[in-house]
PDB file of C-alpha atoms and ligand atoms in Angstrom:
ATOM      1  CA  MET A   1     -37.886  -6.285 -17.987  1.00 86.00           C
ATOM      2  CA  ARG A   2     -34.716  -4.420 -18.876  1.00 95.00           C
ATOM      3  CA  HIS A   3     -31.260  -5.616 -19.893  1.00 98.00           C
ATOM      4  CA  VAL A   4     -28.568  -4.216 -17.568  1.00 98.00           C
ATOM      5  CA  LEU A   5     -24.765  -4.506 -17.879  1.00 98.00           C
ATOM      6  CA  VAL A   6     -22.963  -4.362 -14.517  1.00 98.00           C
ATOM      7  CA  SER A   7     -19.197  -3.915 -14.090  1.00 98.00           C
ATOM      8  CA  GLY A   8     -17.663  -4.971 -10.780  1.00 97.00           C
ATOM      9  CA  ALA A   9     -20.359  -7.624 -10.611  1.00 96.00           C
ATOM     10  CA  THR A  10     -18.185  -9.929  -8.498  1.00 95.00           C
ATOM     11  CA  GLY A  11     -17.704  -7.283  -5.787  1.00 94.00           C
ATOM     12  CA  GLY A  12     -19.738  -6.605  -2.670  1.00 96.00           C
ATOM     13  CA  ILE A  13     -22.029  -3.935  -4.091  1.00 98.00           C
ATOM     14  CA  GLY A  14     -21.993  -5.276  -7.666  1.00 98.00           C
ATOM     15  CA  ALA A  15     -22.929  -8.817  -6.643  1.00 97.00           C
ATOM     16  CA  ALA A  16     -25.776  -7.522  -4.471  1.00 98.00           C
ATOM     17  CA  LEU A  17     -26.926  -5.387  -7.378  1.00 98.00           C
ATOM     18  CA  VAL A  18     -26.906  -8.345  -9.769  1.00 97.00           C
ATOM     19  CA  GLU A  19     -29.073 -10.286  -7.301  1.00 97.00           C
ATOM     20  CA  GLY A  20     -31.394  -7.324  -6.786  1.00 98.00           C
ATOM     21  CA  LEU A  21     -31.824  -6.734 -10.508  1.00 98.00           C
ATOM     22  CA  VAL A  22     -32.539 -10.398 -11.219  1.00 98.00           C
ATOM     23  CA  ALA A  23     -35.032 -10.533  -8.330  1.00 97.00           C
ATOM     24  CA  ALA A  24     -36.773  -7.472  -9.807  1.00 97.00           C
ATOM     25  CA  GLY A  25     -37.145  -9.316 -13.118  1.00 97.00           C
ATOM     26  CA  HIS A  26     -34.361  -7.674 -15.091  1.00 97.00           C
ATOM     27  CA  ARG A  27     -31.911  -9.438 -17.379  1.00 97.00           C
ATOM     28  CA  VAL A  28     -28.320  -8.928 -16.268  1.00 98.00           C
ATOM     29  CA  THR A  29     -25.004  -9.293 -18.043  1.00 98.00           C
ATOM     30  CA  ALA A  30     -22.051  -9.222 -15.655  1.00 97.00           C
ATOM     31  CA  LEU A  31     -18.645  -7.874 -16.632  1.00 97.00           C
ATOM     32  CA  GLY A  32     -15.488  -8.784 -14.758  1.00 95.00           C
ATOM     33  CA  ARG A  33     -12.366 -10.883 -14.426  1.00 95.00           C
ATOM     34  CA  ASP A  34     -13.986 -13.936 -12.832  1.00 91.00           C
ATOM     35  CA  ILE A  35     -17.620 -13.888 -13.864  1.00 88.00           C
ATOM     36  CA  GLY A  36     -17.758 -17.700 -14.055  1.00 88.00           C
ATOM     37  CA  ARG A  37     -18.709 -17.729 -10.386  1.00 86.00           C
ATOM     38  CA  LEU A  38     -21.911 -15.740 -11.050  1.00 87.00           C
ATOM     39  CA  ASP A  39     -25.260 -17.213 -12.124  1.00 91.00           C
ATOM     40  CA  VAL A  40     -25.857 -14.686 -14.921  1.00 94.00           C
ATOM     41  CA  PRO A  41     -24.337 -14.392 -18.397  1.00 96.00           C
ATOM     42  CA  GLY A  42     -20.971 -12.717 -18.286  1.00 96.00           C
ATOM     43  CA  ILE A  43     -18.278 -10.928 -20.236  1.00 97.00           C
ATOM     44  CA  GLU A  44     -14.706 -11.680 -19.177  1.00 96.00           C
ATOM     45  CA  ALA A  45     -12.728  -8.427 -19.139  1.00 97.00           C
ATOM     46  CA  ASP A  46      -9.873  -6.745 -17.296  1.00 98.00           C
ATOM     47  CA  LEU A  47     -10.641  -3.068 -16.736  1.00 98.00           C
ATOM     48  CA  ALA A  48      -6.962  -2.341 -16.181  1.00 98.00           C
ATOM     49  CA  ASP A  49      -6.718  -2.542 -19.986  1.00 98.00           C
ATOM     50  CA  PRO A  50      -9.400  -0.219 -21.429  1.00 98.00           C
ATOM     51  CA  ALA A  51      -8.171  -0.803 -24.970  1.00 98.00           C
ATOM     52  CA  SER A  52      -9.110  -4.491 -24.692  1.00 98.00           C
ATOM     53  CA  LEU A  53     -12.783  -3.773 -23.977  1.00 98.00           C
ATOM     54  CA  ALA A  54     -13.875  -3.328 -27.575  1.00 98.00           C
ATOM     55  CA  GLY A  55     -12.752  -6.886 -28.295  1.00 98.00           C
ATOM     56  CA  ALA A  56     -14.347  -8.220 -25.113  1.00 97.00           C
ATOM     57  CA  LEU A  57     -17.717  -6.626 -25.918  1.00 97.00           C
ATOM     58  CA  HIS A  58     -17.706  -7.585 -29.599  1.00 96.00           C
ATOM     59  CA  GLY A  59     -20.566 -10.003 -30.263  1.00 93.00           C
ATOM     60  CA  ALA A  60     -21.509 -10.053 -26.559  1.00 95.00           C
ATOM     61  CA  GLY A  61     -25.231  -9.604 -27.193  1.00 95.00           C
ATOM     62  CA  LEU A  62     -25.565  -6.061 -25.873  1.00 98.00           C
ATOM     63  CA  ASP A  63     -27.568  -4.614 -28.788  1.00 97.00           C
ATOM     64  CA  ASP A  64     -30.717  -4.488 -26.651  1.00 97.00           C
ATOM     65  CA  LEU A  65     -29.016  -2.933 -23.615  1.00 98.00           C
ATOM     66  CA  HIS A  66     -31.122  -0.528 -21.495  1.00 98.00           C
ATOM     67  CA  ALA A  67     -28.751   0.321 -18.675  1.00 98.00           C
ATOM     68  CA  LEU A  68     -25.062   0.275 -17.765  1.00 98.00           C
ATOM     69  CA  VAL A  69     -23.911   0.336 -14.143  1.00 98.00           C
ATOM     70  CA  HIS A  70     -20.278   1.118 -13.375  1.00 98.00           C
ATOM     71  CA  CYS A  71     -19.533  -0.565 -10.063  1.00 98.00           C
ATOM     72  CA  ALA A  72     -15.921  -1.676 -10.460  1.00 98.00           C
ATOM     73  CA  ALA A  73     -13.107   0.159  -8.727  1.00 98.00           C
ATOM     74  CA  ILE A  74      -9.827  -0.307  -6.939  1.00 98.00           C
ATOM     75  CA  SER A  75      -8.839   1.787  -3.982  1.00 97.00           C
ATOM     76  CA  PRO A  76      -5.132   1.743  -3.100  1.00 97.00           C
ATOM     77  CA  VAL A  77      -4.020   3.646  -0.017  1.00 98.00           C
ATOM     78  CA  ALA A  78      -0.704   5.437  -0.564  1.00 97.00           C
ATOM     79  CA  THR A  79       0.770   8.887  -0.071  1.00 98.00           C
ATOM     80  CA  VAL A  80       1.664  10.960  -3.103  1.00 98.00           C
ATOM     81  CA  ALA A  81       5.271  10.370  -2.057  1.00 98.00           C
ATOM     82  CA  ASP A  82       4.789   6.612  -2.368  1.00 97.00           C
ATOM     83  CA  ALA A  83       2.334   6.191  -5.257  1.00 97.00           C
ATOM     84  CA  ASP A  84       4.310   5.144  -8.335  1.00 98.00           C
ATOM     85  CA  PRO A  85       3.227   5.678 -11.959  1.00 98.00           C
ATOM     86  CA  GLU A  86       1.925   2.108 -12.197  1.00 98.00           C
ATOM     87  CA  THR A  87      -0.439   2.774  -9.273  1.00 98.00           C
ATOM     88  CA  TRP A  88      -1.815   5.934 -10.842  1.00 98.00           C
ATOM     89  CA  GLN A  89      -2.155   4.301 -14.244  1.00 98.00           C
ATOM     90  CA  ARG A  90      -3.962   1.278 -12.838  1.00 98.00           C
ATOM     91  CA  VAL A  91      -6.403   3.306 -10.715  1.00 98.00           C
ATOM     92  CA  LEU A  92      -7.216   5.707 -13.507  1.00 98.00           C
ATOM     93  CA  SER A  93      -7.611   2.832 -15.985  1.00 98.00           C
ATOM     94  CA  VAL A  94      -9.910   0.698 -13.812  1.00 98.00           C
ATOM     95  CA  ASN A  95     -11.881   3.508 -12.178  1.00 98.00           C
ATOM     96  CA  VAL A  96     -12.211   6.039 -15.007  1.00 98.00           C
ATOM     97  CA  ALA A  97     -10.836   5.200 -18.454  1.00 98.00           C
ATOM     98  CA  SER A  98     -12.585   1.829 -18.587  1.00 98.00           C
ATOM     99  CA  ALA A  99     -15.842   3.402 -17.445  1.00 99.00           C
ATOM    100  CA  ALA A 100     -15.535   5.911 -20.278  1.00 99.00           C
ATOM    101  CA  GLU A 101     -14.693   3.179 -22.776  1.00 98.00           C
ATOM    102  CA  LEU A 102     -17.551   0.882 -21.650  1.00 98.00           C
ATOM    103  CA  THR A 103     -19.898   3.844 -21.956  1.00 98.00           C
ATOM    104  CA  ARG A 104     -18.582   4.724 -25.415  1.00 98.00           C
ATOM    105  CA  LEU A 105     -18.963   1.159 -26.652  1.00 98.00           C
ATOM    106  CA  THR A 106     -22.529   0.742 -25.373  1.00 98.00           C
ATOM    107  CA  LEU A 107     -23.854   4.233 -26.195  1.00 98.00           C
ATOM    108  CA  PRO A 108     -25.413   3.252 -29.540  1.00 98.00           C
ATOM    109  CA  ALA A 109     -27.598   0.660 -27.785  1.00 98.00           C
ATOM    110  CA  LEU A 110     -28.291   2.952 -24.826  1.00 98.00           C
ATOM    111  CA  ARG A 111     -29.375   5.739 -27.176  1.00 98.00           C
ATOM    112  CA  ARG A 112     -31.738   3.386 -29.018  1.00 98.00           C
ATOM    113  CA  ALA A 113     -33.269   2.380 -25.678  1.00 97.00           C
ATOM    114  CA  ARG A 114     -33.271   5.942 -24.296  1.00 97.00           C
ATOM    115  CA  GLY A 115     -31.460   4.139 -21.525  1.00 97.00           C
ATOM    116  CA  HIS A 116     -29.540   4.861 -18.357  1.00 98.00           C
ATOM    117  CA  VAL A 117     -25.886   5.035 -17.284  1.00 98.00           C
ATOM    118  CA  LEU A 118     -25.243   4.848 -13.541  1.00 98.00           C
ATOM    119  CA  PHE A 119     -21.853   5.528 -11.955  1.00 99.00           C
ATOM    120  CA  VAL A 120     -21.078   4.311  -8.439  1.00 98.00           C
ATOM    121  CA  ASN A 121     -18.756   7.022  -7.138  1.00 98.00           C
ATOM    122  CA  ALA A 122     -17.108   7.454  -3.705  1.00 98.00           C
ATOM    123  CA  ALA A 123     -18.669   8.344  -0.352  1.00 98.00           C
ATOM    124  CA  PRO A 124     -20.233  11.832  -0.267  1.00 98.00           C
ATOM    125  CA  GLY A 125     -17.598  14.509   0.262  1.00 95.00           C
ATOM    126  CA  THR A 126     -14.549  12.384  -0.587  1.00 97.00           C
ATOM    127  CA  THR A 127     -11.984  15.071  -1.359  1.00 97.00           C
ATOM    128  CA  GLY A 128      -8.574  16.089  -0.086  1.00 96.00           C
ATOM    129  CA  VAL A 129      -7.963  12.804   1.741  1.00 96.00           C
ATOM    130  CA  ALA A 130      -4.370  12.138   2.803  1.00 97.00           C
ATOM    131  CA  ARG A 131      -3.043   8.810   1.428  1.00 98.00           C
ATOM    132  CA  TRP A 132      -5.978   8.465  -0.980  1.00 98.00           C
ATOM    133  CA  SER A 133      -5.122  10.877  -3.805  1.00 98.00           C
ATOM    134  CA  ALA A 134      -5.258   8.357  -6.644  1.00 98.00           C
ATOM    135  CA  PHE A 135      -8.625   6.969  -5.571  1.00 98.00           C
ATOM    136  CA  ALA A 136     -10.165  10.362  -4.739  1.00 98.00           C
ATOM    137  CA  GLY A 137      -8.770  11.818  -7.951  1.00 98.00           C
ATOM    138  CA  SER A 138     -10.192   8.977 -10.011  1.00 98.00           C
ATOM    139  CA  LYS A 139     -13.628   9.483  -8.476  1.00 98.00           C
ATOM    140  CA  ALA A 140     -13.480  13.235  -9.096  1.00 98.00           C
ATOM    141  CA  ALA A 141     -12.758  12.404 -12.735  1.00 98.00           C
ATOM    142  CA  LEU A 142     -15.628   9.900 -12.733  1.00 98.00           C
ATOM    143  CA  ARG A 143     -17.994  12.628 -11.540  1.00 98.00           C
ATOM    144  CA  GLU A 144     -16.836  14.889 -14.365  1.00 98.00           C
ATOM    145  CA  LEU A 145     -17.296  12.040 -16.834  1.00 98.00           C
ATOM    146  CA  ALA A 146     -20.862  11.563 -15.611  1.00 99.00           C
ATOM    147  CA  ASP A 147     -21.678  15.279 -15.639  1.00 98.00           C
ATOM    148  CA  SER A 148     -20.325  15.782 -19.156  1.00 98.00           C
ATOM    149  CA  LEU A 149     -22.123  12.678 -20.385  1.00 98.00           C
ATOM    150  CA  ARG A 150     -25.423  13.925 -18.912  1.00 98.00           C
ATOM    151  CA  GLU A 151     -25.124  17.159 -20.898  1.00 98.00           C
ATOM    152  CA  GLU A 152     -23.988  15.437 -24.086  1.00 98.00           C
ATOM    153  CA  GLU A 153     -26.676  12.756 -24.095  1.00 98.00           C
ATOM    154  CA  ALA A 154     -29.680  14.806 -22.935  1.00 97.00           C
ATOM    155  CA  ALA A 155     -30.856  15.125 -26.537  1.00 97.00           C
ATOM    156  CA  SER A 156     -30.682  11.370 -27.060  1.00 98.00           C
ATOM    157  CA  GLY A 157     -32.751  10.672 -23.944  1.00 97.00           C
ATOM    158  CA  VAL A 158     -30.003   8.829 -22.069  1.00 98.00           C
ATOM    159  CA  ARG A 159     -30.252   9.446 -18.307  1.00 98.00           C
ATOM    160  CA  VAL A 160     -27.066   9.665 -16.235  1.00 98.00           C
ATOM    161  CA  THR A 161     -26.939   9.069 -12.494  1.00 98.00           C
ATOM    162  CA  THR A 162     -24.100   9.264  -9.984  1.00 98.00           C
ATOM    163  CA  VAL A 163     -24.537   7.408  -6.707  1.00 99.00           C
ATOM    164  CA  TYR A 164     -22.397   8.391  -3.709  1.00 98.00           C
ATOM    165  CA  PRO A 165     -22.545   5.553  -1.183  1.00 98.00           C
ATOM    166  CA  GLY A 166     -21.435   6.052   2.389  1.00 98.00           C
ATOM    167  CA  PRO A 167     -19.594   3.189   4.132  1.00 98.00           C
ATOM    168  CA  THR A 168     -21.001  -0.063   2.773  1.00 98.00           C
ATOM    169  CA  ALA A 169     -20.123  -3.439   4.268  1.00 97.00           C
ATOM    170  CA  THR A 170     -17.893  -4.962   1.590  1.00 96.00           C
ATOM    171  CA  ASP A 171     -14.416  -6.478   1.476  1.00 93.00           C
ATOM    172  CA  LEU A 172     -13.107  -3.312  -0.152  1.00 93.00           C
ATOM    173  CA  LEU A 173     -14.178  -1.140   2.772  1.00 96.00           C
ATOM    174  CA  GLY A 174     -12.619  -3.569   5.253  1.00 95.00           C
ATOM    175  CA  GLU A 175      -9.333  -3.499   3.356  1.00 95.00           C
ATOM    176  CA  VAL A 176      -9.323   0.286   3.027  1.00 96.00           C
ATOM    177  CA  ARG A 177     -10.044   0.836   6.713  1.00 96.00           C
ATOM    178  CA  ALA A 178      -7.324  -1.662   7.638  1.00 96.00           C
ATOM    179  CA  ALA A 179      -4.866   0.208   5.430  1.00 96.00           C
ATOM    180  CA  PHE A 180      -5.814   3.472   7.149  1.00 96.00           C
ATOM    181  CA  GLY A 181      -5.534   1.765  10.541  1.00 95.00           C
ATOM    182  CA  ARG A 182      -9.164   2.561  11.292  1.00 94.00           C
ATOM    183  CA  PRO A 183     -11.584   0.250  13.125  1.00 93.00           C
ATOM    184  CA  HIS A 184     -14.197  -1.464  10.983  1.00 93.00           C
ATOM    185  CA  ASP A 185     -17.570  -2.726  12.155  1.00 93.00           C
ATOM    186  CA  PRO A 186     -19.632  -3.921   9.173  1.00 94.00           C
ATOM    187  CA  GLY A 187     -22.722  -3.736  11.396  1.00 93.00           C
ATOM    188  CA  ARG A 188     -22.470   0.064  11.377  1.00 93.00           C
ATOM    189  CA  CYS A 189     -22.340   0.229   7.565  1.00 97.00           C
ATOM    190  CA  ILE A 190     -24.938   0.232   4.821  1.00 98.00           C
ATOM    191  CA  ARG A 191     -25.751  -3.322   3.771  1.00 98.00           C
ATOM    192  CA  PRO A 192     -24.827  -3.910   0.107  1.00 98.00           C
ATOM    193  CA  GLU A 193     -28.354  -5.283  -0.434  1.00 98.00           C
ATOM    194  CA  THR A 194     -29.867  -2.012   0.789  1.00 98.00           C
ATOM    195  CA  LEU A 195     -27.729   0.073  -1.538  1.00 98.00           C
ATOM    196  CA  ALA A 196     -28.497  -2.353  -4.377  1.00 98.00           C
ATOM    197  CA  ALA A 197     -32.243  -1.990  -3.753  1.00 98.00           C
ATOM    198  CA  MET A 198     -31.914   1.807  -4.017  1.00 98.00           C
ATOM    199  CA  ILE A 199     -30.038   1.481  -7.313  1.00 98.00           C
ATOM    200  CA  VAL A 200     -32.651  -0.944  -8.657  1.00 98.00           C
ATOM    201  CA  TRP A 201     -35.299   1.647  -7.801  1.00 98.00           C
ATOM    202  CA  VAL A 202     -33.347   4.433  -9.523  1.00 98.00           C
ATOM    203  CA  LEU A 203     -33.023   2.319 -12.683  1.00 97.00           C
ATOM    204  CA  GLY A 204     -36.704   1.363 -12.640  1.00 95.00           C
ATOM    205  CA  ALA A 205     -38.182   4.792 -11.903  1.00 93.00           C
ATOM    206  CA  PRO A 206     -41.041   6.029 -14.131  1.00 93.00           C
ATOM    207  CA  PRO A 207     -39.857   7.664 -17.385  1.00 89.00           C
ATOM    208  CA  ASP A 208     -40.972  11.241 -16.605  1.00 93.00           C
ATOM    209  CA  ALA A 209     -38.237  11.849 -14.004  1.00 95.00           C
ATOM    210  CA  TYR A 210     -34.939  10.420 -12.869  1.00 96.00           C
ATOM    211  CA  THR A 211     -32.340  10.727 -10.114  1.00 98.00           C
ATOM    212  CA  ALA A 212     -29.273  12.650 -11.317  1.00 98.00           C
ATOM    213  CA  GLU A 213     -27.386  12.204  -8.037  1.00 98.00           C
ATOM    214  CA  LEU A 214     -28.012  10.098  -4.980  1.00 98.00           C
ATOM    215  CA  SER A 215     -26.108  10.253  -1.678  1.00 98.00           C
ATOM    216  CA  VAL A 216     -26.666   7.277   0.604  1.00 98.00           C
ATOM    217  CA  LEU A 217     -25.655   7.247   4.273  1.00 97.00           C
ATOM    218  CA  PRO A 218     -25.982   4.708   7.093  1.00 96.00           C
ATOM    219  CA  SER A 219     -29.071   5.764   8.983  1.00 92.00           C
ATOM    220  CA  PRO A 220     -28.725   7.468  12.400  1.00 85.00           C
ATOM    221  CA  ARG A 221     -30.648   4.541  13.893  1.00 67.00           C
ATOM    222  CA  GLU A 222     -27.850   2.217  12.718  1.00 50.00           C
ATOM    223  CA  ILE A 223     -25.175   4.596  13.995  1.00 52.00           C
ATOM    224  CA  SER A 224     -26.826   4.875  17.433  1.00 48.00           C
ATOM    225  CA  ARG A 225     -26.445   1.103  17.889  1.00 51.00           C
ATOM    226  CA  ARG A 226     -22.660   1.556  18.284  1.00 44.00           C
TER     227      ARG A 226
HETATM  228  N1  NAP B   1     -17.808  -0.231   0.035  1.00 81.64           N
HETATM  229  C1  NAP B   1     -17.910   1.064   0.290  1.00 81.64           C
HETATM  230  O1  NAP B   1     -17.966   1.500   1.453  1.00 81.64           O
HETATM  231  C2  NAP B   1     -17.984   2.039  -0.847  1.00 81.64           C
HETATM  232  C3  NAP B   1     -18.275   3.383  -0.533  1.00 81.64           C
HETATM  233  C4  NAP B   1     -18.329   4.307  -1.571  1.00 81.64           C
HETATM  234  C5  NAP B   1     -18.151   3.896  -2.871  1.00 81.64           C
HETATM  235  N2  NAP B   1     -17.878   2.579  -3.150  1.00 81.64           N
HETATM  236  C6  NAP B   1     -17.701   2.204  -4.549  1.00 81.64           C
HETATM  237  O2  NAP B   1     -18.584   1.131  -4.840  1.00 81.64           O
HETATM  238  C7  NAP B   1     -18.033   0.354  -5.905  1.00 81.64           C
HETATM  239  C8  NAP B   1     -18.019  -1.113  -5.509  1.00 81.64           C
HETATM  240  O3  NAP B   1     -17.236  -1.229  -4.344  1.00 81.64           O
HETATM  241  P1  NAP B   1     -17.232  -2.546  -3.426  1.00 81.64           P
HETATM  242  O4  NAP B   1     -17.119  -2.062  -2.038  1.00 81.64           O
HETATM  243  O5  NAP B   1     -18.331  -3.460  -3.836  1.00 81.64           O
HETATM  244  O6  NAP B   1     -15.791  -3.128  -3.831  1.00 81.64           O
HETATM  245  P2  NAP B   1     -15.280  -4.613  -4.117  1.00 81.64           P
HETATM  246  O7  NAP B   1     -16.052  -5.576  -3.292  1.00 81.64           O
HETATM  247  O8  NAP B   1     -13.791  -4.582  -4.000  1.00 81.64           O
HETATM  248  O9  NAP B   1     -15.659  -4.792  -5.636  1.00 81.64           O
HETATM  249  C9  NAP B   1     -14.912  -4.146  -6.639  1.00 81.64           C
HETATM  250  C10 NAP B   1     -15.234  -4.784  -7.960  1.00 81.64           C
HETATM  251  O10 NAP B   1     -14.383  -4.190  -8.966  1.00 81.64           O
HETATM  252  C11 NAP B   1     -13.828  -5.234  -9.727  1.00 81.64           C
HETATM  253  N3  NAP B   1     -12.538  -4.924 -10.320  1.00 81.64           N
HETATM  254  C12 NAP B   1     -11.438  -4.437  -9.696  1.00 81.64           C
HETATM  255  N4  NAP B   1     -10.407  -4.379 -10.564  1.00 81.64           N
HETATM  256  C13 NAP B   1     -10.872  -4.864 -11.748  1.00 81.64           C
HETATM  257  C14 NAP B   1     -10.288  -5.074 -13.019  1.00 81.64           C
HETATM  258  N5  NAP B   1      -9.009  -4.779 -13.272  1.00 81.64           N
HETATM  259  N6  NAP B   1     -11.055  -5.587 -14.007  1.00 81.64           N
HETATM  260  C15 NAP B   1     -12.348  -5.908 -13.770  1.00 81.64           C
HETATM  261  N7  NAP B   1     -12.962  -5.729 -12.592  1.00 81.64           N
HETATM  262  C16 NAP B   1     -12.225  -5.216 -11.591  1.00 81.64           C
HETATM  263  C17 NAP B   1     -13.646  -6.370  -8.743  1.00 81.64           C
HETATM  264  O11 NAP B   1     -13.474  -7.577  -9.474  1.00 81.64           O
HETATM  265  P3  NAP B   1     -12.611  -8.811  -8.887  1.00 81.64           P
HETATM  266  O12 NAP B   1     -13.619  -9.616  -8.108  1.00 81.64           O
HETATM  267  O13 NAP B   1     -12.107  -9.482 -10.121  1.00 81.64           O
HETATM  268  O14 NAP B   1     -11.517  -8.209  -8.044  1.00 81.64           O
HETATM  269  C18 NAP B   1     -14.958  -6.290  -7.981  1.00 81.64           C
HETATM  270  O15 NAP B   1     -15.988  -6.939  -8.690  1.00 81.64           O
HETATM  271  C19 NAP B   1     -16.636   0.927  -6.177  1.00 81.64           C
HETATM  272  O16 NAP B   1     -16.745   1.823  -7.248  1.00 81.64           O
HETATM  273  C20 NAP B   1     -16.319   1.686  -4.893  1.00 81.64           C
HETATM  274  O17 NAP B   1     -15.398   2.719  -5.096  1.00 81.64           O
HETATM  275  C21 NAP B   1     -17.783   1.646  -2.159  1.00 81.64           C
END
């Protein structure tokens, strides 16, 4: 059994991951704004304010942490012409700066455990998307954060994984597609439970090898049902 901290635990993918981890026998601590609605211990925190995280994590019982999963994100749709400084600041705070700060705060425990940090990034190939610069930019920064961390922590035995999920049937995807004016059929998407099961496997893999990057797509069989 491992102790796993999950951000974005109230979201579509995060909630499925919490369930999958618990079902696999792991101990989960959820981090979010409204964790009271989850059945696992939680840390109340707003990732829009990275500087508040040290206080939120203080005395939160994370000394025996094995793994940290960054699942939280926001995904506003706006042109560069329309995105104001508050939008950029919020996206970069929630999607990147708080991930860096959560990692920094938990690294001593993760080093002791020779543990694992897993970043849920954007869909494979998300780059140069009109009306999505803040989101795509934040995820590019998240990839760099993960890649630098992997190099820095290799000597301490901490494994770092980035997961790139294709369209996954969550509220966020529905909202994003609506904002882009695109049709949305959740039945053609990856089920959050399926993605969660893959992440649970990545976190529980034998110690001699690990997944540095994982791209997940809806299977052609699912697509052909259109
Ligand atoms: N769904 C997809 O198709 C897809 C594809 C590729 C990548 N992803 C990535 O997968 C991850 C999860 O996405 P999802 O689809 O599950 O989205 P979601 O359902 O909207 O969940 C997002 C999570 O982030 C949390 N969050 C947002 N702002 C926060 C804040 N200020 N403080 C604390 N928590 C905050 C939300 O908490 P609240 O409940 O408090 O709002 C929620 O738990 C994201 O990183 C997303 O970019 C998703």
